[in-house]
JSON list of C-alpha atoms in Angstrom, two decimals:
[
{"chain": "A", "resi": 270, "resn": "MET", "atom": "CA", "xyz": [-14.01, -45.15, 12.26]},
{"chain": "A", "resi": 271, "resn": "THR", "atom": "CA", "xyz": [-11.36, -45.12, 15.00]},
{"chain": "A", "resi": 272, "resn": "LEU", "atom": "CA", "xyz": [-7.77, -44.31, 14.10]},
{"chain": "A", "resi": 273, "resn": "SER", "atom": "CA", "xyz": [-4.68, -45.20, 16.10]},
{"chain": "A", "resi": 274, "resn": "ARG", "atom": "CA", "xyz": [-2.39, -42.36, 17.04]},
{"chain": "A", "resi": 275, "resn": "ARG", "atom": "CA", "xyz": [0.19, -43.48, 14.46]},
{"chain": "A", "resi": 276, "resn": "SER", "atom": "CA", "xyz": [-2.46, -43.71, 11.72]},
{"chain": "A", "resi": 277, "resn": "MET", "atom": "CA", "xyz": [-3.93, -40.34, 12.63]},
{"chain": "A", "resi": 278, "resn": "ARG", "atom": "CA", "xyz": [-0.50, -38.69, 12.37]},
{"chain": "A", "resi": 279, "resn": "ALA", "atom": "CA", "xyz": [0.11, -40.32, 8.99]},
{"chain": "A", "resi": 280, "resn": "VAL", "atom": "CA", "xyz": [-3.24, -39.06, 7.69]},
{"chain": "A", "resi": 281, "resn": "ILE", "atom": "CA", "xyz": [-2.54, -35.53, 8.97]},
{"chain": "A", "resi": 282, "resn": "VAL", "atom": "CA", "xyz": [0.89, -35.43, 7.33]},
{"chain": "A", "resi": 283, "resn": "GLY", "atom": "CA", "xyz": [-0.57, -36.63, 4.04]},
{"chain": "A", "resi": 284, "resn": "LEU", "atom": "CA", "xyz": [-3.37, -34.07, 4.21]},
{"chain": "A", "resi": 285, "resn": "GLY", "atom": "CA", "xyz": [-0.86, -31.29, 4.90]},
{"chain": "A", "resi": 286, "resn": "VAL", "atom": "CA", "xyz": [1.13, -32.19, 1.79]},
{"chain": "A", "resi": 287, "resn": "LEU", "atom": "CA", "xyz": [-2.03, -32.26, -0.34]},
{"chain": "A", "resi": 288, "resn": "LEU", "atom": "CA", "xyz": [-3.41, -28.90, 0.87]},
{"chain": "A", "resi": 289, "resn": "ALA", "atom": "CA", "xyz": [-0.05, -27.07, 0.86]},
{"chain": "A", "resi": 290, "resn": "ALA", "atom": "CA", "xyz": [-0.35, -26.74, -2.92]},
{"chain": "A", "resi": 291, "resn": "VAL", "atom": "CA", "xyz": [-3.60, -24.78, -2.49]},
{"chain": "A", "resi": 292, "resn": "ARG", "atom": "CA", "xyz": [-3.25, -22.80, 0.77]},
{"chain": "A", "resi": 293, "resn": "PRO", "atom": "CA", "xyz": [-0.87, -22.75, 3.71]},
{"chain": "A", "resi": 294, "resn": "VAL", "atom": "CA", "xyz": [-2.10, -25.60, 5.90]},
{"chain": "A", "resi": 295, "resn": "SER", "atom": "CA", "xyz": [-0.49, -28.27, 8.03]},
{"chain": "A", "resi": 296, "resn": "ALA", "atom": "CA", "xyz": [-1.19, -30.28, 11.13]},
{"chain": "A", "resi": 297, "resn": "GLN", "atom": "CA", "xyz": [1.27, -31.54, 13.68]},
{"chain": "A", "resi": 298, "resn": "ALA", "atom": "CA", "xyz": [1.48, -32.62, 17.29]},
{"chain": "A", "resi": 299, "resn": "PRO", "atom": "CA", "xyz": [3.55, -30.36, 19.54]},
{"chain": "A", "resi": 300, "resn": "ALA", "atom": "CA", "xyz": [6.59, -31.86, 21.21]},
{"chain": "A", "resi": 301, "resn": "GLY", "atom": "CA", "xyz": [5.62, -33.95, 24.23]},
{"chain": "A", "resi": 302, "resn": "SER", "atom": "CA", "xyz": [1.89, -33.94, 23.32]},
{"chain": "A", "resi": 303, "resn": "ASP", "atom": "CA", "xyz": [-0.39, -36.39, 21.50]},
{"chain": "A", "resi": 304, "resn": "GLN", "atom": "CA", "xyz": [-2.85, -33.65, 20.53]},
{"chain": "A", "resi": 305, "resn": "PRO", "atom": "CA", "xyz": [-2.37, -32.70, 16.85]},
{"chain": "A", "resi": 306, "resn": "ILE", "atom": "CA", "xyz": [-2.38, -29.01, 15.91]},
{"chain": "A", "resi": 307, "resn": "LEU", "atom": "CA", "xyz": [-3.86, -27.81, 12.62]},
{"chain": "A", "resi": 308, "resn": "HIS", "atom": "CA", "xyz": [-2.40, -24.67, 11.02]},
{"chain": "A", "resi": 309, "resn": "LEU", "atom": "CA", "xyz": [-4.80, -22.81, 8.72]},
{"chain": "A", "resi": 310, "resn": "SER", "atom": "CA", "xyz": [-5.14, -19.39, 7.13]},
{"chain": "A", "resi": 311, "resn": "GLU", "atom": "CA", "xyz": [-8.05, -17.70, 5.38]},
{"chain": "A", "resi": 312, "resn": "THR", "atom": "CA", "xyz": [-8.33, -14.37, 3.54]},
{"chain": "A", "resi": 313, "resn": "ALA", "atom": "CA", "xyz": [-11.39, -12.19, 3.01]},
{"chain": "A", "resi": 314, "resn": "GLN", "atom": "CA", "xyz": [-11.24, -9.31, 0.56]},
{"chain": "A", "resi": 315, "resn": "ARG", "atom": "CA", "xyz": [-13.38, -6.54, -0.87]},
{"chain": "A", "resi": 316, "resn": "ASP", "atom": "CA", "xyz": [-12.99, -3.91, -3.60]},
{"chain": "A", "resi": 317, "resn": "VAL", "atom": "CA", "xyz": [-13.10, -0.39, -2.15]},
{"chain": "A", "resi": 318, "resn": "PRO", "atom": "CA", "xyz": [-13.18, 2.84, -4.21]},
{"chain": "A", "resi": 319, "resn": "ARG", "atom": "CA", "xyz": [-9.99, 4.86, -3.97]},
{"chain": "A", "resi": 320, "resn": "ASP", "atom": "CA", "xyz": [-10.97, 8.09, -2.25]},
{"chain": "A", "resi": 321, "resn": "LEU", "atom": "CA", "xyz": [-7.59, 9.78, -1.77]},
{"chain": "A", "resi": 322, "resn": "LEU", "atom": "CA", "xyz": [-5.21, 11.37, -4.27]},
{"chain": "A", "resi": 323, "resn": "HIS", "atom": "CA", "xyz": [-1.47, 11.98, -3.85]},
{"chain": "A", "resi": 324, "resn": "ALA", "atom": "CA", "xyz": [0.38, 14.29, -6.24]},
{"chain": "A", "resi": 325, "resn": "THR", "atom": "CA", "xyz": [4.10, 15.09, -6.30]},
{"chain": "A", "resi": 326, "resn": "LEU", "atom": "CA", "xyz": [5.34, 18.21, -8.08]},
{"chain": "A", "resi": 327, "resn": "SER", "atom": "CA", "xyz": [8.78, 19.74, -8.27]},
{"chain": "A", "resi": 328, "resn": "VAL", "atom": "CA", "xyz": [10.64, 22.95, -9.01]},
{"chain": "A", "resi": 329, "resn": "GLU", "atom": "CA", "xyz": [13.71, 22.23, -11.14]},
{"chain": "A", "resi": 330, "resn": "ALA", "atom": "CA", "xyz": [16.40, 24.57, -12.43]},
{"chain": "A", "resi": 331, "resn": "SER", "atom": "CA", "xyz": [20.03, 24.76, -13.55]},
{"chain": "A", "resi": 332, "resn": "ASP", "atom": "CA", "xyz": [22.58, 27.60, -13.51]},
{"chain": "A", "resi": 333, "resn": "THR", "atom": "CA", "xyz": [26.31, 28.24, -13.44]},
{"chain": "A", "resi": 334, "resn": "ASP", "atom": "CA", "xyz": [25.87, 30.17, -10.16]},
{"chain": "A", "resi": 335, "resn": "ALA", "atom": "CA", "xyz": [24.92, 27.93, -7.23]},
{"chain": "A", "resi": 336, "resn": "ALA", "atom": "CA", "xyz": [23.63, 30.78, -5.07]},
{"chain": "A", "resi": 337, "resn": "LYS", "atom": "CA", "xyz": [21.48, 32.17, -7.89]},
{"chain": "A", "resi": 338, "resn": "LEU", "atom": "CA", "xyz": [20.15, 28.68, -8.58]},
{"chain": "A", "resi": 339, "resn": "GLN", "atom": "CA", "xyz": [19.08, 28.06, -4.99]},
{"chain": "A", "resi": 340, "resn": "ASN", "atom": "CA", "xyz": [17.59, 31.53, -4.62]},
{"chain": "A", "resi": 341, "resn": "GLY", "atom": "CA", "xyz": [15.48, 30.94, -7.73]},
{"chain": "A", "resi": 342, "resn": "ILE", "atom": "CA", "xyz": [14.24, 27.56, -6.46]},
{"chain": "A", "resi": 343, "resn": "ASN", "atom": "CA", "xyz": [13.36, 29.05, -3.08]},
{"chain": "A", "resi": 344, "resn": "GLN", "atom": "CA", "xyz": [11.39, 31.91, -4.63]},
{"chain": "A", "resi": 345, "resn": "ARG", "atom": "CA", "xyz": [9.44, 29.65, -6.99]},
{"chain": "A", "resi": 346, "resn": "MET", "atom": "CA", "xyz": [8.59, 27.17, -4.23]},
{"chain": "A", "resi": 347, "resn": "THR", "atom": "CA", "xyz": [7.50, 29.99, -1.91]},
{"chain": "A", "resi": 348, "resn": "ALA", "atom": "CA", "xyz": [5.12, 31.23, -4.60]},
{"chain": "A", "resi": 349, "resn": "ALA", "atom": "CA", "xyz": [3.87, 27.67, -5.14]},
{"chain": "A", "resi": 350, "resn": "LEU", "atom": "CA", "xyz": [3.18, 27.18, -1.43]},
{"chain": "A", "resi": 351, "resn": "ALA", "atom": "CA", "xyz": [1.21, 30.43, -1.33]},
{"chain": "A", "resi": 352, "resn": "ARG", "atom": "CA", "xyz": [-0.99, 29.06, -4.12]},
{"chain": "A", "resi": 353, "resn": "ILE", "atom": "CA", "xyz": [-1.29, 25.64, -2.45]},
{"chain": "A", "resi": 354, "resn": "LYS", "atom": "CA", "xyz": [-2.49, 27.14, 0.83]},
{"chain": "A", "resi": 355, "resn": "GLN", "atom": "CA", "xyz": [-5.48, 28.57, -1.01]},
{"chain": "A", "resi": 356, "resn": "VAL", "atom": "CA", "xyz": [-6.83, 24.99, -1.13]},
{"chain": "A", "resi": 357, "resn": "PRO", "atom": "CA", "xyz": [-7.44, 24.22, 2.58]},
{"chain": "A", "resi": 358, "resn": "ASP", "atom": "CA", "xyz": [-8.14, 20.51, 2.13]},
{"chain": "A", "resi": 359, "resn": "ALA", "atom": "CA", "xyz": [-4.75, 19.75, 0.55]},
{"chain": "A", "resi": 360, "resn": "ALA", "atom": "CA", "xyz": [-2.21, 18.28, 2.98]},
{"chain": "A", "resi": 361, "resn": "ILE", "atom": "CA", "xyz": [1.37, 19.36, 2.26]},
{"chain": "A", "resi": 362, "resn": "ASP", "atom": "CA", "xyz": [4.57, 17.33, 2.59]},
{"chain": "A", "resi": 363, "resn": "MET", "atom": "CA", "xyz": [7.87, 18.87, 1.47]},
{"chain": "A", "resi": 364, "resn": "ALA", "atom": "CA", "xyz": [9.33, 15.78, -0.15]},
{"chain": "A", "resi": 365, "resn": "GLY", "atom": "CA", "xyz": [12.96, 16.77, -0.80]},
{"chain": "A", "resi": 366, "resn": "TYR", "atom": "CA", "xyz": [15.56, 19.36, -1.82]},
{"chain": "A", "resi": 367, "resn": "SER", "atom": "CA", "xyz": [18.70, 18.55, -3.80]},
{"chain": "A", "resi": 368, "resn": "VAL", "atom": "CA", "xyz": [21.51, 20.45, -5.52]},
{"chain": "A", "resi": 369, "resn": "TYR", "atom": "CA", "xyz": [24.40, 18.91, -7.43]},
{"chain": "A", "resi": 370, "resn": "ARG", "atom": "CA", "xyz": [27.25, 20.10, -9.62]},
{"chain": "A", "resi": 371, "resn": "GLU", "atom": "CA", "xyz": [27.95, 18.86, -13.14]},
{"chain": "A", "resi": 372, "resn": "SER", "atom": "CA", "xyz": [31.37, 19.47, -14.71]},
{"chain": "A", "resi": 373, "resn": "PRO", "atom": "CA", "xyz": [31.51, 18.20, -18.33]},
{"chain": "A", "resi": 374, "resn": "ASP", "atom": "CA", "xyz": [34.93, 18.14, -20.01]},
{"chain": "A", "resi": 375, "resn": "LYS", "atom": "CA", "xyz": [36.02, 21.53, -21.42]},
{"chain": "A", "resi": 376, "resn": "THR", "atom": "CA", "xyz": [32.76, 23.24, -20.49]},
{"chain": "A", "resi": 377, "resn": "PRO", "atom": "CA", "xyz": [31.88, 25.49, -17.54]},
{"chain": "A", "resi": 378, "resn": "ALA", "atom": "CA", "xyz": [30.48, 23.75, -14.48]},
{"chain": "A", "resi": 379, "resn": "ARG", "atom": "CA", "xyz": [26.72, 23.94, -14.01]},
{"chain": "A", "resi": 380, "resn": "TRP", "atom": "CA", "xyz": [24.60, 23.47, -10.94]},
{"chain": "A", "resi": 381, "resn": "HIS", "atom": "CA", "xyz": [21.31, 21.56, -11.00]},
{"chain": "A", "resi": 382, "resn": "GLY", "atom": "CA", "xyz": [18.73, 21.72, -8.27]},
{"chain": "A", "resi": 383, "resn": "SER", "atom": "CA", "xyz": [15.19, 20.64, -7.43]},
{"chain": "A", "resi": 384, "resn": "GLN", "atom": "CA", "xyz": [12.69, 20.75, -4.62]},
{"chain": "A", "resi": 385, "resn": "SER", "atom": "CA", "xyz": [9.58, 18.57, -4.43]},
{"chain": "A", "resi": 386, "resn": "VAL", "atom": "CA", "xyz": [6.26, 18.87, -2.67]},
{"chain": "A", "resi": 387, "resn": "THR", "atom": "CA", "xyz": [3.66, 16.13, -2.21]},
{"chain": "A", "resi": 388, "resn": "LEU", "atom": "CA", "xyz": [-0.01, 17.07, -1.92]},
{"chain": "A", "resi": 389, "resn": "THR", "atom": "CA", "xyz": [-2.80, 14.82, -0.62]},
{"chain": "A", "resi": 390, "resn": "SER", "atom": "CA", "xyz": [-6.54, 15.44, -0.74]},
{"chain": "A", "resi": 391, "resn": "LYS", "atom": "CA", "xyz": [-9.89, 13.66, -0.91]},
{"chain": "A", "resi": 392, "resn": "ASP", "atom": "CA", "xyz": [-11.23, 16.43, -3.14]},
{"chain": "A", "resi": 393, "resn": "PHE", "atom": "CA", "xyz": [-10.04, 15.19, -6.53]},
{"chain": "A", "resi": 394, "resn": "ALA", "atom": "CA", "xyz": [-11.46, 18.11, -8.51]},
{"chain": "A", "resi": 395, "resn": "ALA", "atom": "CA", "xyz": [-9.88, 20.73, -6.27]},
{"chain": "A", "resi": 396, "resn": "LEU", "atom": "CA", "xyz": [-6.49, 19.00, -6.24]},
{"chain": "A", "resi": 397, "resn": "LEU", "atom": "CA", "xyz": [-6.43, 18.48, -10.01]},
{"chain": "A", "resi": 398, "resn": "GLY", "atom": "CA", "xyz": [-7.32, 22.15, -10.51]},
{"chain": "A", "resi": 399, "resn": "LEU", "atom": "CA", "xyz": [-4.51, 23.13, -8.13]},
{"chain": "A", "resi": 400, "resn": "ILE", "atom": "CA", "xyz": [-2.06, 20.93, -10.03]},
{"chain": "A", "resi": 401, "resn": "GLY", "atom": "CA", "xyz": [-3.00, 22.68, -13.27]},
{"chain": "A", "resi": 402, "resn": "ALA", "atom": "CA", "xyz": [-2.38, 26.08, -11.65]},
{"chain": "A", "resi": 403, "resn": "LEU", "atom": "CA", "xyz": [1.01, 24.95, -10.32]},
{"chain": "A", "resi": 404, "resn": "GLN", "atom": "CA", "xyz": [1.98, 23.61, -13.73]},
{"chain": "A", "resi": 405, "resn": "GLN", "atom": "CA", "xyz": [1.26, 27.06, -15.15]},
{"chain": "A", "resi": 406, "resn": "GLN", "atom": "CA", "xyz": [3.69, 28.44, -12.54]},
{"chain": "A", "resi": 407, "resn": "GLY", "atom": "CA", "xyz": [6.38, 26.16, -13.96]},
{"chain": "A", "resi": 408, "resn": "LEU", "atom": "CA", "xyz": [6.22, 23.20, -11.56]},
{"chain": "A", "resi": 409, "resn": "LEU", "atom": "CA", "xyz": [6.64, 19.73, -13.03]},
{"chain": "A", "resi": 410, "resn": "LEU", "atom": "CA", "xyz": [4.14, 17.01, -12.19]},
{"chain": "A", "resi": 411, "resn": "GLN", "atom": "CA", "xyz": [6.13, 13.91, -11.21]},
{"chain": "A", "resi": 412, "resn": "SER", "atom": "CA", "xyz": [3.36, 11.48, -10.24]},
{"chain": "A", "resi": 413, "resn": "LEU", "atom": "CA", "xyz": [-0.29, 11.01, -9.35]},
{"chain": "A", "resi": 414, "resn": "ALA", "atom": "CA", "xyz": [-1.28, 8.18, -7.03]},
{"chain": "A", "resi": 415, "resn": "PRO", "atom": "CA", "xyz": [-4.92, 7.44, -6.13]},
{"chain": "A", "resi": 416, "resn": "ASP", "atom": "CA", "xyz": [-5.22, 5.55, -2.86]},
{"chain": "A", "resi": 417, "resn": "VAL", "atom": "CA", "xyz": [-7.67, 4.22, -0.29]},
{"chain": "A", "resi": 418, "resn": "SER", "atom": "CA", "xyz": [-7.82, 6.32, 2.87]},
{"chain": "A", "resi": 419, "resn": "ARG", "atom": "CA", "xyz": [-7.34, 4.84, 6.31]},
{"chain": "A", "resi": 420, "resn": "GLU", "atom": "CA", "xyz": [-10.95, 5.63, 7.16]},
{"chain": "A", "resi": 421, "resn": "ALA", "atom": "CA", "xyz": [-12.23, 3.72, 4.12]},
{"chain": "A", "resi": 422, "resn": "ARG", "atom": "CA", "xyz": [-10.08, 0.68, 4.99]},
{"chain": "A", "resi": 423, "resn": "GLN", "atom": "CA", "xyz": [-11.16, 0.69, 8.62]},
{"chain": "A", "resi": 424, "resn": "ALA", "atom": "CA", "xyz": [-14.82, 0.86, 7.57]},
{"chain": "A", "resi": 425, "resn": "VAL", "atom": "CA", "xyz": [-14.58, -2.62, 6.01]},
{"chain": "A", "resi": 426, "resn": "GLU", "atom": "CA", "xyz": [-11.87, -4.30, 8.11]},
{"chain": "A", "resi": 427, "resn": "ASP", "atom": "CA", "xyz": [-14.20, -5.44, 10.89]},
{"chain": "A", "resi": 428, "resn": "SER", "atom": "CA", "xyz": [-16.63, -7.16, 8.53]},
{"chain": "A", "resi": 429, "resn": "LEU", "atom": "CA", "xyz": [-13.72, -8.71, 6.61]},
{"chain": "A", "resi": 430, "resn": "THR", "atom": "CA", "xyz": [-12.22, -9.97, 9.86]},
{"chain": "A", "resi": 431, "resn": "ASN", "atom": "CA", "xyz": [-15.53, -11.62, 10.80]},
{"chain": "A", "resi": 432, "resn": "GLU", "atom": "CA", "xyz": [-15.80, -13.17, 7.33]},
{"chain": "A", "resi": 433, "resn": "ALA", "atom": "CA", "xyz": [-12.26, -14.58, 7.46]},
{"chain": "A", "resi": 434, "resn": "LEU", "atom": "CA", "xyz": [-12.83, -15.93, 10.98]},
{"chain": "A", "resi": 435, "resn": "THR", "atom": "CA", "xyz": [-16.04, -17.68, 9.92]},
{"chain": "A", "resi": 436, "resn": "ARG", "atom": "CA", "xyz": [-14.23, -19.28, 6.99]},
{"chain": "A", "resi": 437, "resn": "LEU", "atom": "CA", "xyz": [-11.39, -20.33, 9.29]},
{"chain": "A", "resi": 438, "resn": "GLN", "atom": "CA", "xyz": [-13.78, -21.99, 11.74]},
{"chain": "A", "resi": 439, "resn": "GLN", "atom": "CA", "xyz": [-15.76, -23.75, 9.00]},
{"chain": "A", "resi": 440, "resn": "ARG", "atom": "CA", "xyz": [-12.63, -25.01, 7.28]},
{"chain": "A", "resi": 441, "resn": "ALA", "atom": "CA", "xyz": [-11.20, -26.28, 10.55]},
{"chain": "A", "resi": 442, "resn": "ASP", "atom": "CA", "xyz": [-14.41, -28.23, 11.15]},
{"chain": "A", "resi": 443, "resn": "ARG", "atom": "CA", "xyz": [-14.25, -29.76, 7.65]},
{"chain": "A", "resi": 444, "resn": "VAL", "atom": "CA", "xyz": [-10.61, -30.79, 7.98]},
{"chain": "A", "resi": 445, "resn": "ALA", "atom": "CA", "xyz": [-11.19, -32.22, 11.43]},
{"chain": "A", "resi": 446, "resn": "ALA", "atom": "CA", "xyz": [-14.17, -34.24, 10.19]},
{"chain": "A", "resi": 447, "resn": "ALA", "atom": "CA", "xyz": [-12.11, -35.59, 7.28]},
{"chain": "A", "resi": 448, "resn": "LEU", "atom": "CA", "xyz": [-9.53, -36.80, 9.79]},
{"chain": "A", "resi": 449, "resn": "GLY", "atom": "CA", "xyz": [-12.12, -38.44, 12.02]},
{"chain": "A", "resi": 450, "resn": "THR", "atom": "CA", "xyz": [-11.43, -35.89, 14.76]},
{"chain": "A", "resi": 451, "resn": "LYS", "atom": "CA", "xyz": [-13.07, -32.75, 16.12]},
{"chain": "A", "resi": 452, "resn": "VAL", "atom": "CA", "xyz": [-11.93, -29.23, 16.85]},
{"chain": "A", "resi": 453, "resn": "ALA", "atom": "CA", "xyz": [-10.91, -28.93, 20.49]},
{"chain": "A", "resi": 454, "resn": "GLY", "atom": "CA", "xyz": [-10.25, -25.20, 20.34]},
{"chain": "A", "resi": 455, "resn": "PHE", "atom": "CA", "xyz": [-8.06, -22.47, 18.92]},
{"chain": "A", "resi": 456, "resn": "ARG", "atom": "CA", "xyz": [-4.57, -22.28, 20.38]},
{"chain": "A", "resi": 457, "resn": "SER", "atom": "CA", "xyz": [-3.78, -18.95, 18.70]},
{"chain": "A", "resi": 458, "resn": "VAL", "atom": "CA", "xyz": [-5.11, -16.61, 16.01]},
{"chain": "A", "resi": 459, "resn": "SER", "atom": "CA", "xyz": [-3.20, -13.86, 14.21]},
{"chain": "A", "resi": 460, "resn": "VAL", "atom": "CA", "xyz": [-4.72, -11.11, 12.07]},
{"chain": "A", "resi": 461, "resn": "GLY", "atom": "CA", "xyz": [-2.80, -9.48, 9.24]},
{"chain": "A", "resi": 462, "resn": "ASN", "atom": "CA", "xyz": [-4.21, -6.47, 7.38]},
{"chain": "A", "resi": 463, "resn": "VAL", "atom": "CA", "xyz": [-3.09, -5.86, 3.81]},
{"chain": "A", "resi": 464, "resn": "SER", "atom": "CA", "xyz": [-3.14, -2.21, 2.74]},
{"chain": "A", "resi": 465, "resn": "PRO", "atom": "CA", "xyz": [-3.87, -1.62, -0.94]},
{"chain": "A", "resi": 466, "resn": "PRO", "atom": "CA", "xyz": [-0.91, -0.08, -2.75]},
{"chain": "A", "resi": 467, "resn": "PRO", "atom": "CA", "xyz": [-1.39, 3.20, -4.63]},
{"chain": "A", "resi": 468, "resn": "VAL", "atom": "CA", "xyz": [-1.54, 3.05, -8.40]},
{"chain": "A", "resi": 469, "resn": "PRO", "atom": "CA", "xyz": [1.02, 5.59, -9.61]},
{"chain": "A", "resi": 470, "resn": "ILE", "atom": "CA", "xyz": [0.24, 7.51, -12.78]},
{"chain": "A", "resi": 471, "resn": "ARG", "atom": "CA", "xyz": [3.56, 8.83, -14.01]},
{"chain": "A", "resi": 472, "resn": "ALA", "atom": "CA", "xyz": [3.56, 12.17, -15.71]},
{"chain": "A", "resi": 473, "resn": "MET", "atom": "CA", "xyz": [6.08, 12.96, -18.43]},
{"chain": "A", "resi": 474, "resn": "ALA", "atom": "CA", "xyz": [8.36, 15.75, -17.23]},
{"chain": "A", "resi": 475, "resn": "MET", "atom": "CA", "xyz": [8.01, 18.99, -19.18]},
{"chain": "A", "resi": 476, "resn": "ALA", "atom": "CA", "xyz": [10.73, 21.57, -19.43]},
{"chain": "A", "resi": 477, "resn": "ALA", "atom": "CA", "xyz": [10.01, 24.74, -17.50]},
{"chain": "A", "resi": 478, "resn": "ALA", "atom": "CA", "xyz": [10.85, 26.79, -20.59]},
{"chain": "A", "resi": 479, "resn": "VAL", "atom": "CA", "xyz": [7.89, 25.43, -22.56]},
{"chain": "A", "resi": 480, "resn": "SER", "atom": "CA", "xyz": [5.70, 28.42, -23.39]},
{"chain": "A", "resi": 481, "resn": "ALA", "atom": "CA", "xyz": [2.39, 26.57, -23.78]},
{"chain": "A", "resi": 482, "resn": "SER", "atom": "CA", "xyz": [0.64, 25.91, -20.46]},
{"chain": "A", "resi": 483, "resn": "PRO", "atom": "CA", "xyz": [-0.18, 22.21, -19.93]},
{"chain": "A", "resi": 484, "resn": "ALA", "atom": "CA", "xyz": [-3.79, 21.22, -19.44]},
{"chain": "A", "resi": 485, "resn": "PRO", "atom": "CA", "xyz": [-4.75, 20.07, -15.92]},
{"chain": "A", "resi": 486, "resn": "PRO", "atom": "CA", "xyz": [-4.27, 16.32, -15.48]},
{"chain": "A", "resi": 487, "resn": "VAL", "atom": "CA", "xyz": [-7.13, 13.84, -15.35]},
{"chain": "A", "resi": 488, "resn": "VAL", "atom": "CA", "xyz": [-7.28, 10.66, -13.31]},
{"chain": "A", "resi": 489, "resn": "GLU", "atom": "CA", "xyz": [-9.65, 7.71, -12.91]},
{"chain": "A", "resi": 490, "resn": "PRO", "atom": "CA", "xyz": [-9.13, 6.43, -9.34]},
{"chain": "A", "resi": 491, "resn": "GLY", "atom": "CA", "xyz": [-10.90, 3.08, -9.71]},
{"chain": "A", "resi": 492, "resn": "SER", "atom": "CA", "xyz": [-11.00, 0.59, -6.82]},
{"chain": "A", "resi": 493, "resn": "ALA", "atom": "CA", "xyz": [-8.46, -1.24, -4.71]},
{"chain": "A", "resi": 494, "resn": "THR", "atom": "CA", "xyz": [-8.72, -4.62, -3.00]},
{"chain": "A", "resi": 495, "resn": "VAL", "atom": "CA", "xyz": [-8.63, -4.47, 0.80]},
{"chain": "A", "resi": 496, "resn": "SER", "atom": "CA", "xyz": [-7.72, -7.82, 2.36]},
{"chain": "A", "resi": 497, "resn": "VAL", "atom": "CA", "xyz": [-7.69, -9.26, 5.86]},
{"chain": "A", "resi": 498, "resn": "THR", "atom": "CA", "xyz": [-5.89, -12.57, 6.53]},
{"chain": "A", "resi": 499, "resn": "LEU", "atom": "CA", "xyz": [-6.34, -14.71, 9.62]},
{"chain": "A", "resi": 500, "resn": "SER", "atom": "CA", "xyz": [-4.01, -17.53, 10.59]},
{"chain": "A", "resi": 501, "resn": "GLY", "atom": "CA", "xyz": [-4.77, -19.90, 13.38]},
{"chain": "A", "resi": 502, "resn": "ASP", "atom": "CA", "xyz": [-3.44, -22.91, 15.31]},
{"chain": "A", "resi": 503, "resn": "ILE", "atom": "CA", "xyz": [-6.34, -25.26, 16.02]},
{"chain": "A", "resi": 504, "resn": "ALA", "atom": "CA", "xyz": [-6.11, -28.19, 18.41]},
{"chain": "A", "resi": 505, "resn": "LEU", "atom": "CA", "xyz": [-7.74, -31.45, 17.29]},
{"chain": "A", "resi": 506, "resn": "ALA", "atom": "CA", "xyz": [-9.09, -34.17, 19.54]},
{"chain": "A", "resi": 507, "resn": "PRO", "atom": "CA", "xyz": [-10.54, -37.66, 18.97]},
{"chain": "A", "resi": 508, "resn": "ARG", "atom": "CA", "xyz": [-14.30, -37.83, 18.45]}
]
């Protein structure tokens, strides 16, 4: 079946409206050209085990003497870092230090302060044991976040890219055939990688004055979905 240029454009516009409800897709002719351009995107994804664990802990204190408060925080964090360095595979990031003053009506002013440290390791057992030891030293566990490491993502990104590209090519051929045209070639292709977000496991803050030592935390890392999306501009030509 042979379509006139006007009929072909009408079919392409109608097809774009129909497919837009399912996936981003449209076809149009660039200004000054009779060659229609098809815009398509395809996503390939795979579940990958989370192999990295982030943990944030903090030293928190309050006192009427600001200097005494800060000295106490510094000493406790120094002791915590000495314990942390006994686990060589744990990466350390000093997350933040804050001190503020609170002055309630008719009561003496008090100072509140905290310092946080974020630890990252692929050795879940070692890191969870370290967290338990730090909790016994009075640190508060703020969050646990299993994640997928960069190495694990990169190990699957190439195969996902090939899968998405194959789908993109096959879908372009199907759309072109439905329009009575053929694929003349790809004008452009863009690749977007989607990193899986961590799954935070919030820990209820425990007062440092609690005498009973908390049990080490447990965590089930599970899997995360790694995705690769390809978008392309495909030129169509008459058969």
